[in-house]
Amino acid sequence: MSAILTEPLYHVERIDGHEIPKPLPKKFHAIIQSYLVAVLSAALPKLHYQVLSELNVLCGDDHRDRIIPDISVASRDAIYNDGDLLDPAALCIEILSPG
């Protein structure tokens, strides 16, 4: 049995039709991200919103572009396409890290 190594597409965004690598988060970034998820989850009405981490959000006129914000807030009745958010997010947060 042989293994085939392929580069994962997990942290690749598609912006204007181009795939843009998204750096993998490091410790301080992960701490801030988990803190914000907890604070937003406690502050927002759970019946109306979900706070989601690293969710693919489809965008653009034809929904061919895909961004992966660190945190997305989506309506509980939002429409998804194959697990990717198709409806507009109520809020997206991108945490900028050095490098």
Coordinates of N, CA and C in Angstrom, one line a residue, residues 3-55:
A3 N 1.2 5.6 0.1 CA 0.5 6.8 0.5 C 0.7 7.9 -0.5
I4 N -0.3 8.6 -0.7 CA -0.2 9.8 -1.6 C -0.3 11.0 -0.8
L5 N 0.7 11.8 -0.8 CA 0.7 13.1 -0.1 C 0.2 14.2 -0.9
T6 N -0.8 14.8 -0.4 CA -1.4 16.0 -1.0 C -1.4 17.1 -0.1
E7 N -1.3 18.3 -0.6 CA -1.3 19.5 0.3 C -2.8 19.8 0.7
P8 N -3.1 19.9 2.0 CA -4.5 20.1 2.4 C -4.9 21.5 2.0
L9 N -6.2 21.6 1.6 CA -6.8 22.9 1.3 C -7.5 23.6 2.5
Y10 N -7.2 23.1 3.6 CA -7.9 23.5 4.8 C -7.7 25.1 5.0
H11 N -6.6 25.6 4.9 CA -6.3 27.0 5.1 C -6.0 27.7 3.8
V12 N -6.8 27.5 2.8 CA -6.7 28.2 1.5 C -8.0 28.9 1.3
E13 N -7.9 30.2 1.1 CA -9.1 31.0 0.8 C -9.1 31.3 -0.7
R14 N -10.2 31.4 -1.3 CA -10.3 31.8 -2.7 C -10.9 33.2 -2.8
I15 N -10.0 34.1 -3.3 CA -10.4 35.5 -3.4 C -10.2 36.0 -4.8
D16 N -11.2 36.5 -5.5 CA -11.2 36.9 -6.9 C -10.7 35.8 -7.8
G17 N -11.1 34.5 -7.4 CA -10.7 33.4 -8.2 C -9.3 32.8 -8.0
H18 N -8.6 33.4 -7.1 CA -7.2 33.0 -6.8 C -7.2 32.3 -5.4
E19 N -6.5 31.2 -5.3 CA -6.3 30.6 -4.0 C -5.2 31.2 -3.2
I20 N -5.5 31.7 -2.1 CA -4.6 32.5 -1.2 C -4.3 31.7 0.1
P21 N -3.1 31.2 0.3 CA -2.8 30.5 1.6 C -3.1 31.4 2.8
K22 N -3.7 30.8 3.8 CA -4.0 31.4 5.1 C -3.0 30.8 6.1
P23 N -2.2 31.6 6.7 CA -1.2 31.0 7.7 C -2.0 30.3 8.8
L24 N -1.4 29.2 9.3 CA -1.9 28.4 10.4 C -1.8 29.2 11.7
P25 N -2.8 29.2 12.5 CA -2.7 29.9 13.8 C -1.7 29.4 14.7
K26 N -1.1 30.3 15.5 CA -0.1 30.0 16.5 C -0.8 30.1 17.9
K27 N -0.1 29.9 19.0 CA -0.7 29.8 20.3 C -1.4 31.1 20.7
F28 N -0.8 32.3 20.6 CA -1.5 33.5 21.1 C -2.8 33.8 20.2
H29 N -2.7 33.5 18.9 CA -3.8 33.6 18.0 C -4.9 32.7 18.5
A30 N -4.6 31.5 18.8 CA -5.6 30.5 19.3 C -6.2 30.9 20.6
I31 N -5.5 31.5 21.5 CA -6.0 31.9 22.8 C -7.0 33.0 22.5
I32 N -6.7 34.0 21.7 CA -7.6 35.1 21.4 C -8.8 34.6 20.7
Q33 N -8.7 33.7 19.8 CA -9.8 33.1 19.1 C -10.8 32.4 20.0
S34 N -10.2 31.5 20.9 CA -11.1 30.8 21.8 C -11.8 31.7 22.8
Y35 N -11.1 32.8 23.2 CA -11.7 33.8 24.1 C -12.9 34.5 23.4
L36 N -12.7 34.9 22.2 CA -13.7 35.6 21.5 C -14.9 34.7 21.2
V37 N -14.7 33.4 20.9 CA -15.8 32.5 20.7 C -16.6 32.4 22.0
A38 N -15.9 32.3 23.1 CA -16.6 32.1 24.4 C -17.4 33.4 24.8
V39 N -16.8 34.6 24.6 CA -17.5 35.8 24.9 C -18.7 36.1 24.0
L40 N -18.5 35.8 22.7 CA -19.6 36.0 21.8 C -20.8 35.0 22.0
S41 N -20.4 33.8 22.3 CA -21.4 32.7 22.6 C -22.2 33.1 23.8
A42 N -21.6 33.7 24.8 CA -22.3 34.1 26.0 C -23.2 35.3 25.8
A43 N -22.7 36.2 24.9 CA -23.4 37.5 24.7 C -24.6 37.5 23.8
L44 N -24.5 36.6 22.8 CA -25.5 36.6 21.7 C -26.6 35.6 22.1
P45 N -27.9 35.9 21.6 CA -29.0 35.0 21.8 C -28.8 33.7 21.1
K46 N -28.7 32.6 21.9 CA -28.5 31.3 21.4 C -29.5 30.8 20.4
L47 N -30.8 31.3 20.6 CA -31.8 30.9 19.7 C -31.7 31.5 18.3
H48 N -30.9 32.5 18.2 CA -30.9 33.2 16.9 C -29.5 33.1 16.2
Y49 N -28.4 32.9 16.9 CA -27.1 32.9 16.3 C -26.2 31.8 16.7
Q50 N -25.3 31.4 15.9 CA -24.3 30.4 16.2 C -22.9 31.1 16.0
V51 N -22.0 30.9 16.9 CA -20.6 31.4 16.8 C -19.8 30.3 16.3
L52 N -19.2 30.4 15.2 CA -18.4 29.3 14.5 C -17.0 29.7 14.2
S53 N -16.1 28.8 14.4 CA -14.7 29.0 14.2 C -14.2 28.4 12.9
E54 N -13.4 29.1 12.1 CA -12.8 28.6 10.9 C -13.9 28.0 9.9
L55 N -15.0 28.7 9.7 CA -16.0 28.2 8.8 C -15.8 28.8 7.4

